[in-house]
Every structure is written in C-alpha cells, then in structure tokens.
C-alpha positions as CSV (number, residue, x, y, z in Angstrom):
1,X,0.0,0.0,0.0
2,X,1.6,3.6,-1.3
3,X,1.2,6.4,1.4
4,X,0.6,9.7,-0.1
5,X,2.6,12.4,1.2
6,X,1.8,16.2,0.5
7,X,4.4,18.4,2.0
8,X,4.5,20.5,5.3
9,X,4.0,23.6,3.1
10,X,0.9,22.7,1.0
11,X,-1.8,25.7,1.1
12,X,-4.0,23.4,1.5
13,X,-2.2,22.1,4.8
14,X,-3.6,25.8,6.4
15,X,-7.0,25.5,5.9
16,X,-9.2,25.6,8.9
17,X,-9.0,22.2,9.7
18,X,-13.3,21.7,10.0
19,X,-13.1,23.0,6.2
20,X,-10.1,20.9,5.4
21,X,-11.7,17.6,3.4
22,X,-8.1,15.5,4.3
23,X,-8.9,16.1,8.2
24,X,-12.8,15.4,7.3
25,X,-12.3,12.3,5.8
26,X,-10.1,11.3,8.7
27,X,-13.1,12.4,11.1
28,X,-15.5,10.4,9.1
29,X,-13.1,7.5,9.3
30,X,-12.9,8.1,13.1
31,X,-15.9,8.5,13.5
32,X,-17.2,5.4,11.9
33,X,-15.0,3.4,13.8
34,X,-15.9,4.9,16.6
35,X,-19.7,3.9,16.5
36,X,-18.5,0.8,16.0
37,X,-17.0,0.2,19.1
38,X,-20.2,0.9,20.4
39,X,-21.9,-1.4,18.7
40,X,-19.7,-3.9,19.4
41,X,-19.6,-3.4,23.2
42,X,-23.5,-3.3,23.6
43,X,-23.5,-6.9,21.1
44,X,-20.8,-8.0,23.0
45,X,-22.4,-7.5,26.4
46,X,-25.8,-8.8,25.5
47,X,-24.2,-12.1,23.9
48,X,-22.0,-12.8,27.2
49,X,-25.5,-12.5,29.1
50,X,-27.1,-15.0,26.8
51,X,-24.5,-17.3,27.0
52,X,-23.7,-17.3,30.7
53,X,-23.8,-15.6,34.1
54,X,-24.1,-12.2,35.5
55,X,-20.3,-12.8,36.6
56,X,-19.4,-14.4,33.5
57,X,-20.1,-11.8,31.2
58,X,-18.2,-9.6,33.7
59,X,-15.4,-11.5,32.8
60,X,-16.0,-11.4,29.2
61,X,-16.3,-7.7,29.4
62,X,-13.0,-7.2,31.2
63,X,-10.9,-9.8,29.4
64,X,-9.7,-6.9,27.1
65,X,-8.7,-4.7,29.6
66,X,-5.5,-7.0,30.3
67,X,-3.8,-7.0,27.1
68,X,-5.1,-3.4,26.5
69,X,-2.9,-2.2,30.1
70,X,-0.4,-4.9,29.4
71,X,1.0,-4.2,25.5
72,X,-0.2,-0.4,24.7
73,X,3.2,0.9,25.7
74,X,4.5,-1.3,22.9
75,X,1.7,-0.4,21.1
76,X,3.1,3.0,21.0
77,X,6.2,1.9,20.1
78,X,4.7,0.1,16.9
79,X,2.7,3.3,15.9
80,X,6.2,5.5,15.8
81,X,8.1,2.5,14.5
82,X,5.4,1.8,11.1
83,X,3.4,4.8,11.4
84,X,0.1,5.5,12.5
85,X,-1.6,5.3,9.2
86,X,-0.8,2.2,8.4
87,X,-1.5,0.7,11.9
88,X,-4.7,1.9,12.1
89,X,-5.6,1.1,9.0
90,X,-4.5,-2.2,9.7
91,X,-5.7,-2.3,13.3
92,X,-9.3,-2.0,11.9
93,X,-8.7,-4.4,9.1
94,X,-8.3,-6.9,12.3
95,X,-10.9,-5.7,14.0
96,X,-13.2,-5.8,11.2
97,X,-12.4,-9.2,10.5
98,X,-12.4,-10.7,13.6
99,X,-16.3,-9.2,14.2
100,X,-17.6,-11.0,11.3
101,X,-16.3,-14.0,11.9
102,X,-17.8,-13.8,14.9
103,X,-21.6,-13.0,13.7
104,X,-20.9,-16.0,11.3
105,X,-20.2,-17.9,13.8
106,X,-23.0,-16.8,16.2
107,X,-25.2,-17.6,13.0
108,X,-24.7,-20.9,12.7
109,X,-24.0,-22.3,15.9
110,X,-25.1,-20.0,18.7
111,X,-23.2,-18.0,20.8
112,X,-20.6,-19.9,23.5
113,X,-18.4,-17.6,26.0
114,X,-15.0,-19.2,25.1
115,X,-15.8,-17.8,21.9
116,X,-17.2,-14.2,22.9
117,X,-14.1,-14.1,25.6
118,X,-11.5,-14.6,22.4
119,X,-13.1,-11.7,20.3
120,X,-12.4,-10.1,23.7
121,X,-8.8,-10.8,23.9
122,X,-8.0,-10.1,20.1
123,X,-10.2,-6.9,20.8
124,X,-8.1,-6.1,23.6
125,X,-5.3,-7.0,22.0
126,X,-5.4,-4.8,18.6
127,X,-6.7,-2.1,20.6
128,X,-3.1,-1.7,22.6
129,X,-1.6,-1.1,19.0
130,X,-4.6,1.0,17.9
131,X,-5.4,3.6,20.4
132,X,-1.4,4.8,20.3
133,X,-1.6,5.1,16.4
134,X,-4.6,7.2,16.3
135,X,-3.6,9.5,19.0
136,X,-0.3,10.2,16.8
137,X,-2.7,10.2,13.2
138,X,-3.5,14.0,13.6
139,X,0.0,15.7,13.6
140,X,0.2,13.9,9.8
141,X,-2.9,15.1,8.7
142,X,-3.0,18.5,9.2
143,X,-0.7,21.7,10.1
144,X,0.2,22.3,14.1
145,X,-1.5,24.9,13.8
146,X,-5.2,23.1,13.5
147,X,-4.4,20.4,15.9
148,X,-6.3,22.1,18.9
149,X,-9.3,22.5,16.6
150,X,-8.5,19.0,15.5
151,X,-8.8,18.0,19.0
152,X,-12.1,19.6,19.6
153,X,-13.6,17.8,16.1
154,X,-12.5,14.4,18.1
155,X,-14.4,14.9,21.1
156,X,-17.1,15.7,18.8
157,X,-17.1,12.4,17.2
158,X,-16.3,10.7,20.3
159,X,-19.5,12.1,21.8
160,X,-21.9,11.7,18.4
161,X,-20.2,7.5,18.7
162,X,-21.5,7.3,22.3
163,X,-25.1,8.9,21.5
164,X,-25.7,7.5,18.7
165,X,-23.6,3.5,19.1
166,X,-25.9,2.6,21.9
167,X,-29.5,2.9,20.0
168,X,-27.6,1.6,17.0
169,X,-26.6,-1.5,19.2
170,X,-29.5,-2.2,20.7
171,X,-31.5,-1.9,17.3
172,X,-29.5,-4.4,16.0
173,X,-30.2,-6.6,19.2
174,X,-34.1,-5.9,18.7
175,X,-34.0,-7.0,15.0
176,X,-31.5,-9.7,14.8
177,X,-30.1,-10.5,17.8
178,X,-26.4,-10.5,19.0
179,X,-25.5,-11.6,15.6
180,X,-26.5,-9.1,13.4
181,X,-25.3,-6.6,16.2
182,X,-22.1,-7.3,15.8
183,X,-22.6,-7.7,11.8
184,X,-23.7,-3.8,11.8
185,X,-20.8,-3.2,14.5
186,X,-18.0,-5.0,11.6
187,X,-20.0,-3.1,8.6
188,X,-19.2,0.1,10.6
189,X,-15.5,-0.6,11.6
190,X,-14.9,-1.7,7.9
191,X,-16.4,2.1,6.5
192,X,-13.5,3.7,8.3
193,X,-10.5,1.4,6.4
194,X,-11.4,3.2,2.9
195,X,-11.8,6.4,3.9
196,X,-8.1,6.1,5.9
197,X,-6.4,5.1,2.4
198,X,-7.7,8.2,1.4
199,X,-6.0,10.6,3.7
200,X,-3.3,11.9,2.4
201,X,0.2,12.4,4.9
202,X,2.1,15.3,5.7
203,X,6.1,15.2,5.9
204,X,6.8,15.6,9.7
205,X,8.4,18.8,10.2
206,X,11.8,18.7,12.1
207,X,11.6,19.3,16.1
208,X,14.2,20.4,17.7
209,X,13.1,18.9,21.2
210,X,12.5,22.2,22.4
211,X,10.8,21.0,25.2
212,X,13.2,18.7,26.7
213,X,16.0,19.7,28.6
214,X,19.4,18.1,27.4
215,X,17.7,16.6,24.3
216,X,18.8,17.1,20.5
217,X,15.9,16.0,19.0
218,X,14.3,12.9,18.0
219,X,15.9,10.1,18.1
220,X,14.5,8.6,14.4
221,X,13.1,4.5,15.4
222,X,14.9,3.7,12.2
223,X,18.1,4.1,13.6
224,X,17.2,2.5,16.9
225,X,18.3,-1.1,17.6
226,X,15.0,-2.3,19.1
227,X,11.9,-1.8,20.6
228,X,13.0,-2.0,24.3
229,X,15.2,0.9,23.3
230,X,12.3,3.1,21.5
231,X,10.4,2.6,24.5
232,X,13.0,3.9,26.9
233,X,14.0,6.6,24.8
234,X,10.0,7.7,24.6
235,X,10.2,7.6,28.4
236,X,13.4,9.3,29.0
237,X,11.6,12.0,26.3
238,X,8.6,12.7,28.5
239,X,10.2,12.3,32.1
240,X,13.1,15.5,30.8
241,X,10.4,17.4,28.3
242,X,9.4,20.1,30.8
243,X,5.5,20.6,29.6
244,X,5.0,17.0,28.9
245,X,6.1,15.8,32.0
246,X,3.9,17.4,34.5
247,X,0.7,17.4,31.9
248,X,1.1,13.4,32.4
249,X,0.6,13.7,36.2
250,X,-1.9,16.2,36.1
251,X,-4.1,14.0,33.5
252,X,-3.4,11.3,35.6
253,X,-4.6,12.4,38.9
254,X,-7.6,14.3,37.1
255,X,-8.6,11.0,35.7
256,X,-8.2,9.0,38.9
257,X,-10.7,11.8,41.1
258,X,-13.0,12.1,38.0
259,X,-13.3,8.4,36.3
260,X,-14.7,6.8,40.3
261,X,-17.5,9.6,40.6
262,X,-19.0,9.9,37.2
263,X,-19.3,6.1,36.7
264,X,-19.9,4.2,39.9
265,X,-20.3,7.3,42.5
266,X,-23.0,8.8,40.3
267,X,-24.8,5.7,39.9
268,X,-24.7,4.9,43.1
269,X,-26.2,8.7,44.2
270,X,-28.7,8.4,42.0
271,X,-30.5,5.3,43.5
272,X,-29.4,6.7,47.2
273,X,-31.3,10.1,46.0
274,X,-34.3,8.4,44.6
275,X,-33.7,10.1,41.4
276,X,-33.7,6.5,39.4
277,X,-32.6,5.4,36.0
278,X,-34.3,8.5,34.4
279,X,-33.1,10.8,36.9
280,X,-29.4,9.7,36.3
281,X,-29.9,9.7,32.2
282,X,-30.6,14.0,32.8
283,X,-27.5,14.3,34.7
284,X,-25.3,12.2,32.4
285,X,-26.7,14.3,29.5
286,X,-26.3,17.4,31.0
287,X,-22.6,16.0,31.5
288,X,-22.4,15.2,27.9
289,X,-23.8,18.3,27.2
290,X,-21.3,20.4,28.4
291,X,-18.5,18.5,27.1
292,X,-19.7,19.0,23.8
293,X,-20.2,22.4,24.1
294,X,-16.7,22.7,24.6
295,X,-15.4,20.5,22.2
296,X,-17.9,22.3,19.5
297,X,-16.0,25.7,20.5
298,X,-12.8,25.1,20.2
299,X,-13.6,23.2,16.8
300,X,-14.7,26.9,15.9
301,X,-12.3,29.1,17.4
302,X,-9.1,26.4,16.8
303,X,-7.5,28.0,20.1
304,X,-7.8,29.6,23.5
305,X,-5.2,31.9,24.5
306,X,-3.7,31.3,27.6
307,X,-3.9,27.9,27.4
308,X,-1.8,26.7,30.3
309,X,-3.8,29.2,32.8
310,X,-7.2,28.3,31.8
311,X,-6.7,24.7,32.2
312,X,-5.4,25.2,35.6
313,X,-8.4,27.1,35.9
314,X,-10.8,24.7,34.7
315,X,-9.3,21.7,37.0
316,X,-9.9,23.5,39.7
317,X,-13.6,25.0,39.2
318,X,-14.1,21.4,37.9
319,X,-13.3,19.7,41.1
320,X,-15.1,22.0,43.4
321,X,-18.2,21.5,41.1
322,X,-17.7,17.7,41.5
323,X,-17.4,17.9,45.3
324,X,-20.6,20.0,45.2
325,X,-22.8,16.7,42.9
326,X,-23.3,14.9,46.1
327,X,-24.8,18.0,48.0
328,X,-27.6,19.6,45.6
329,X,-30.5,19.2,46.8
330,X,-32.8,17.5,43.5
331,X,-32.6,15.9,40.4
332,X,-32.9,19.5,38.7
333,X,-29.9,20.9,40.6
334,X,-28.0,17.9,40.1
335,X,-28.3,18.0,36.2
336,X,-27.3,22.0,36.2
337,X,-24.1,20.9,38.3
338,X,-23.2,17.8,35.7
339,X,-23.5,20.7,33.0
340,X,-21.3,22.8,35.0
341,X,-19.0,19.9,35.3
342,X,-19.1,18.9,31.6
343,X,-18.3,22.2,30.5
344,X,-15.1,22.3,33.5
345,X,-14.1,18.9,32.7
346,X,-14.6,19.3,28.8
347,X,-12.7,22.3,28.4
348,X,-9.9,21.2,30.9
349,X,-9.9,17.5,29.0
350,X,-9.4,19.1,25.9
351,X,-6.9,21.4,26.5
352,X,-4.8,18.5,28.0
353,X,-5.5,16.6,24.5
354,X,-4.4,19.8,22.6
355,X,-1.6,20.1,24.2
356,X,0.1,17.0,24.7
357,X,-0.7,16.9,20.7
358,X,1.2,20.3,20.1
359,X,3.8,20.2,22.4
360,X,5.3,16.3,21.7
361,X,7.4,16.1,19.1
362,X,5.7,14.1,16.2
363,X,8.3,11.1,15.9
364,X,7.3,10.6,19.4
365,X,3.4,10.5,19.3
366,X,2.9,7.4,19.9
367,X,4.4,6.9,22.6
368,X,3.6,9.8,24.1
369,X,-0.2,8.8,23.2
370,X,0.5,5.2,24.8
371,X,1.3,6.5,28.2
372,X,-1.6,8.9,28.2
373,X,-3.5,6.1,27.3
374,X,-2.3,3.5,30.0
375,X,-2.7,7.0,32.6
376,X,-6.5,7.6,31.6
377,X,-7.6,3.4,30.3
378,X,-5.3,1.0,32.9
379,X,-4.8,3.3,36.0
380,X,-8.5,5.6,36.3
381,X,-10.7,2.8,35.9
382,X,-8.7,1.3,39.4
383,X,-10.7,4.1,40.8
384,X,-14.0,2.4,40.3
385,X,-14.2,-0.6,42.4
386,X,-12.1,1.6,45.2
387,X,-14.9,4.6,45.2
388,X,-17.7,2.3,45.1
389,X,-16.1,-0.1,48.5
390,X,-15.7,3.6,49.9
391,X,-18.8,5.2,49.1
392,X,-20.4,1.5,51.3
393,X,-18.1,2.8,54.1
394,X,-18.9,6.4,54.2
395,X,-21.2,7.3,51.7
396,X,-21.3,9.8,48.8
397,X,-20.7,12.7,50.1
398,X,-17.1,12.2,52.0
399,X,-15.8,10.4,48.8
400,X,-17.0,12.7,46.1
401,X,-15.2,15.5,48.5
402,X,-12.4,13.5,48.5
403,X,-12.2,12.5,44.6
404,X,-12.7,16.2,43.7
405,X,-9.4,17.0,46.0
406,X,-7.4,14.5,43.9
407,X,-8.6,15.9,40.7
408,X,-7.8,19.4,41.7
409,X,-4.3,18.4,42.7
410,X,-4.2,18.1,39.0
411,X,-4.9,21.9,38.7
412,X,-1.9,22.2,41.3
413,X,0.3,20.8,39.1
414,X,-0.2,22.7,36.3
415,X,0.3,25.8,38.4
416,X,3.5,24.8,39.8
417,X,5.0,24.3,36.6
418,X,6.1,27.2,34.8
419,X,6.4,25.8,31.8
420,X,2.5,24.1,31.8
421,X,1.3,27.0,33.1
422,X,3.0,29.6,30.5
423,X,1.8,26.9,28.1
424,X,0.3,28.5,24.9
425,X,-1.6,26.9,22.0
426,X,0.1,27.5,18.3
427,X,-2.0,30.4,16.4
C-alpha cells in the first residue's frame, strides 16, 4: 500500500481544519470506527449475558482490559516505529475481520463464552496497538497549527459514537439478535478502512526537542536497535520534556478523582437520592452536554489563549463542582451541576489533548499517546471498584469530596510548573 505524502508547506495544509476535506475524511473514518466500538460493546455484552452468568459476562467484558494495560506501551512503540496510518488502517482491518467471523459464527451455531471471551482478547489485543496510532494520526494530517481544533472535532465524534452507538446497538439486538449486532458493529469498523487510504500524509516537520531539557531531538526509530530501546527513549523523552512531564501527572490524577465519581459514584447517588434510572440519564446528558459544548467551541475558534492558565483554571472550578454533585439538593440541581461539570471537565480535557498533541514532538506520538493512554484506560478505571467499597463505608458525600481533591491536585500541578502554566496553543 503507497502512502501519499503532500508536503509540510501545502496551502491546503492551512486550511481551517473543520473545512479541510483531508482532516474530514479522517473524522469520518474516526468516527465510523468509533460507532462501531459501540456497537460492538453493547453486542458483545448482550451475547455474554445470553451465553452465561451475571459474573461471567463480567469477565467477558473485562478480558480486554489486560492485554489493553499490558502491551499499549509497545503499542506506542509500533505506531512510531510503522506509522500511525498504516497501523490503524490495519488495526481496523483486524478488527473488522475478527467481528464478522464472529456474527458468522453466532449464526450458525449459537453463541458460547470461550468464543465471545476470544473476540475479547483479540479486541483487547489490537486495541493496545490501535489507540497509540490514532492518538499520533492527527500531527500527519494536518498543520500544528489546526491540531487544537482538531482535537475539539474528536471529542465531537467521540460524543456523536457514544449517543448514537448505543440505540444503534440495541436496534441491532431488537431486530436480529447478538448476531447481526455485531454484523452492523464490523460493517461500521470496515467504512472507516477506505476512507483512511484516502488521507493523504504530511512530511513531519523537524523538532528540535525544544521542550526537553538536554535533548537534540528525535531520536529517528529507524536508527534504533529495538523496541526495548524506542520505548526507553520515549520515556526518557517525557520524564526530561518540561511541559510534557507534568501534563502526564496532572491527566493522571484528574482522571483518577473524576473516572470513580462519574461512573460508579453517580450511579450509586442516583438510587441513594431516589432520582432512578431517568433521573441519572438528565444528569449524564447534561454532562455530555457540556462537554460538547466545549469541544464544539474550540472546533470553531481552533484556540484559546492562555492555554496553560485556563486549564489550571478549569481543574480546579471542575473539582469544586464535583465535590458539590453529592450536596444539591434535586434531580434538577444535580443535572445543572453535571452541565457545569461537563463544561469544567470538557474544556480542561481538551486542552490537556491539545496540548500533549502540540507540544510532543511528532516522531514521538505514539508513545507519548501510549502513556496517556495506559494513565487515563489501565490506571483511572482502578478508581471504580475503590470509590464504590468507599462510598459502602462512608457514603457519597465524603468520597466525592475527596475525589474532587485529587482531581484538583491536578490543577496544582499545572500551576507549579512554569512551563505548563506559560503553556500557549500554536495560532
């Protein structure tokens, strides 16, 4: 397969990147794969409840995680090493494939957990090489200039995929079953693999490692000796990069006080509230909403100024507004205060995602994108089972309080570091 390159100095490089039919091809490529996933995950969950236990479909829903946390820093790695393009590409070819197979299978003999469990683990699996290569896609698509409003077109797709993937999924369910879920679920992924061999790649510009103190540059993986050295160097890059470094921790510890509260917590103070499934639905849409709205605004204005400031900003109103959810005092209050928090969290979320894209250099995306990745997909979601054993111990209120502090020592972090904080978004 012949990449097409178009160089760094192409006018059409600096078009607005929402008017920019390279990037919108990607987005429709993301995208598509996108609502797949949540297609998949709504067949893939109503199969392993068919087919066995409560527990055991558990178990089939967590089997990817392991291979996921265990392999994405090679992942990253493989992304740098091949390029993103042609892992993704590739990554959904798998994907595609392995679906398929599976609603054949399901077709003509039934569904079986051994077999739902191994889509799991391949799932799993690609995904670790996948989610690296599609964090680093955006630097070759468009100019650095439009990878902030890049970012906020992705959190518009990624919130379109999780509104419109779960009615998809369970349409599929009503009509045909498990099966011809995850039929429609493969028929999506497969959508994104043409539209990818149509985006054309930019030539990476030459960094001068800027950021990182004692550092030439990019080390190019060509010249590398192996893998276990690529990956060192990527880590040696973000521990001495002076904006990278810190933006890590702070995602990290705003994903480990946000991830327990919005998923378990809120469940969990919905039924101790009386509010009920429908009560909880208004709150996670007025969440959604707010994200949205952010993403949607820096799609159109393509940067904030001040970037480093207003995330520290944001972290912080965000986790006072989080310690506040478990205090209001009605449904009606509570959804005003998730829209509050959507729009803190949102515009906080997306800054980090704008700048870790900016500031890395992009040889080193991939990694880069692998150990965001393990921070906010293998280390948050620890934060679940430990909120909900605490919230049995001490209720909502103390641990939402508490959550929101670790989220705002996020906000902490970014204000102790000069470079973060003096942090600016390219114009």
């Amino acid at each position: 397969m012949t990449t097409t390159v178009i160089p760094s100095a192409s006018v059409a490089a600096d078009r607005p990147a929402h008017r920019d039919g390279n990037v919108l091809r990607w987005l429709g490529a993301y995208t598509a794969s996108m609502v797949g996933d949540n297609v998949y995950y709504i067949a893939l969950s109503w199969a392993a409840v068919q087919a066995g236990t409560p527990s055991q479909a558990g178990l089939v829903m967590a089997v990817s995680a392991v291979p996921r946390a265990l392999l994405m820093l090679g992942g990253g790695v493989v992304a740098d090493r091949f390029g993103p393009r042609k892992v993704v590409i590739g990554s959904d070819a798998v994907r595609c494939a392995a679906v398929l197979a599976v609603a054949a299978l399901l077709f003509a003999a039934g569904p079986g957990l051994w077999l739902l469990a191994l889509l799991a683990l391949v799932f799993g699996t690609v995904d670790a090489v996948f989610m690296p290569a599609v964090g680093a896609l955006p630097a070759r698509v468009t100019s650095r200039g439009q990878l902030a409003r890049v970012q906020g077109m992705r959190g518009l797709a990624i919130r379109f995929a999780n509104v419109v993937g779960a009615p998809l999924g369970g349409l599929g369910v009503a009509l045909g079953g498990a099966t011809a879920a995850f039929g429609l679920a493969g028929l999506l992924i497969a959508v994104s693999v043409p539209l990818l061999i149509s985006v054309r790649m930019r030539d990476l510009p030459a960094e001068d490692g800027s950021g990182v103190e004692g550092a030439a540059g990019p080390t190019p993986l060509a010249e590398s000796r192996s893998a276990w050295q690529d990956l060192r160097d990527g880590l040696r890059y973000i521990r001495g990069h002076r904006v990278l470094a810190p933006l890590i921790v702070a995602i990290a510890l705003g994903d480990l006080g946000f991830v327990g509260p919005l998923n378990v917590g809120l469940t969990l103070l919905a039924d101790e509230r009386g509010w009920g499934a429908a009560g909880m639905g208004w709150v996670l849409a007025g969440f959604g909403t707010g994200a949205g709205a952010v993403s949607l605004l820096l799609t159109v204005r393509g940067r904030l100024p001040h970037a480093g400031y207003v995330m520290a900003g944001s972290i912080l109103a965000g986790c006072a507004a989080i310690g506040s959810l478990a205090y209001v005092p009605g449904v009606v209050a509570a959804v005003g205060v998730a829209l509050l928090v959507g729009l803190l969290a949102g515009l906080s979320g997306a800054l980090c995602g704008a700048l870790l894209q900016t500031e890395t250099a992009p040889a080193y995306l991939g990694r880069v994108s692998a150990v965001s990745g393990i921070v906010s997909l293998g280390i948050a979601p620890l934060s679940m089972p430990v909120s909900a054993a605490a919230i049995g111990l001490w209720g909502t209120g103390p641990v939402f309080v508490v959550s929101a502090v670790v989220c705002g020592l996020g906000g902490v972090v970014v204000l102790c570091s000069g470079p973060l904080r003096r942090a600016e978004l390219p114009k």
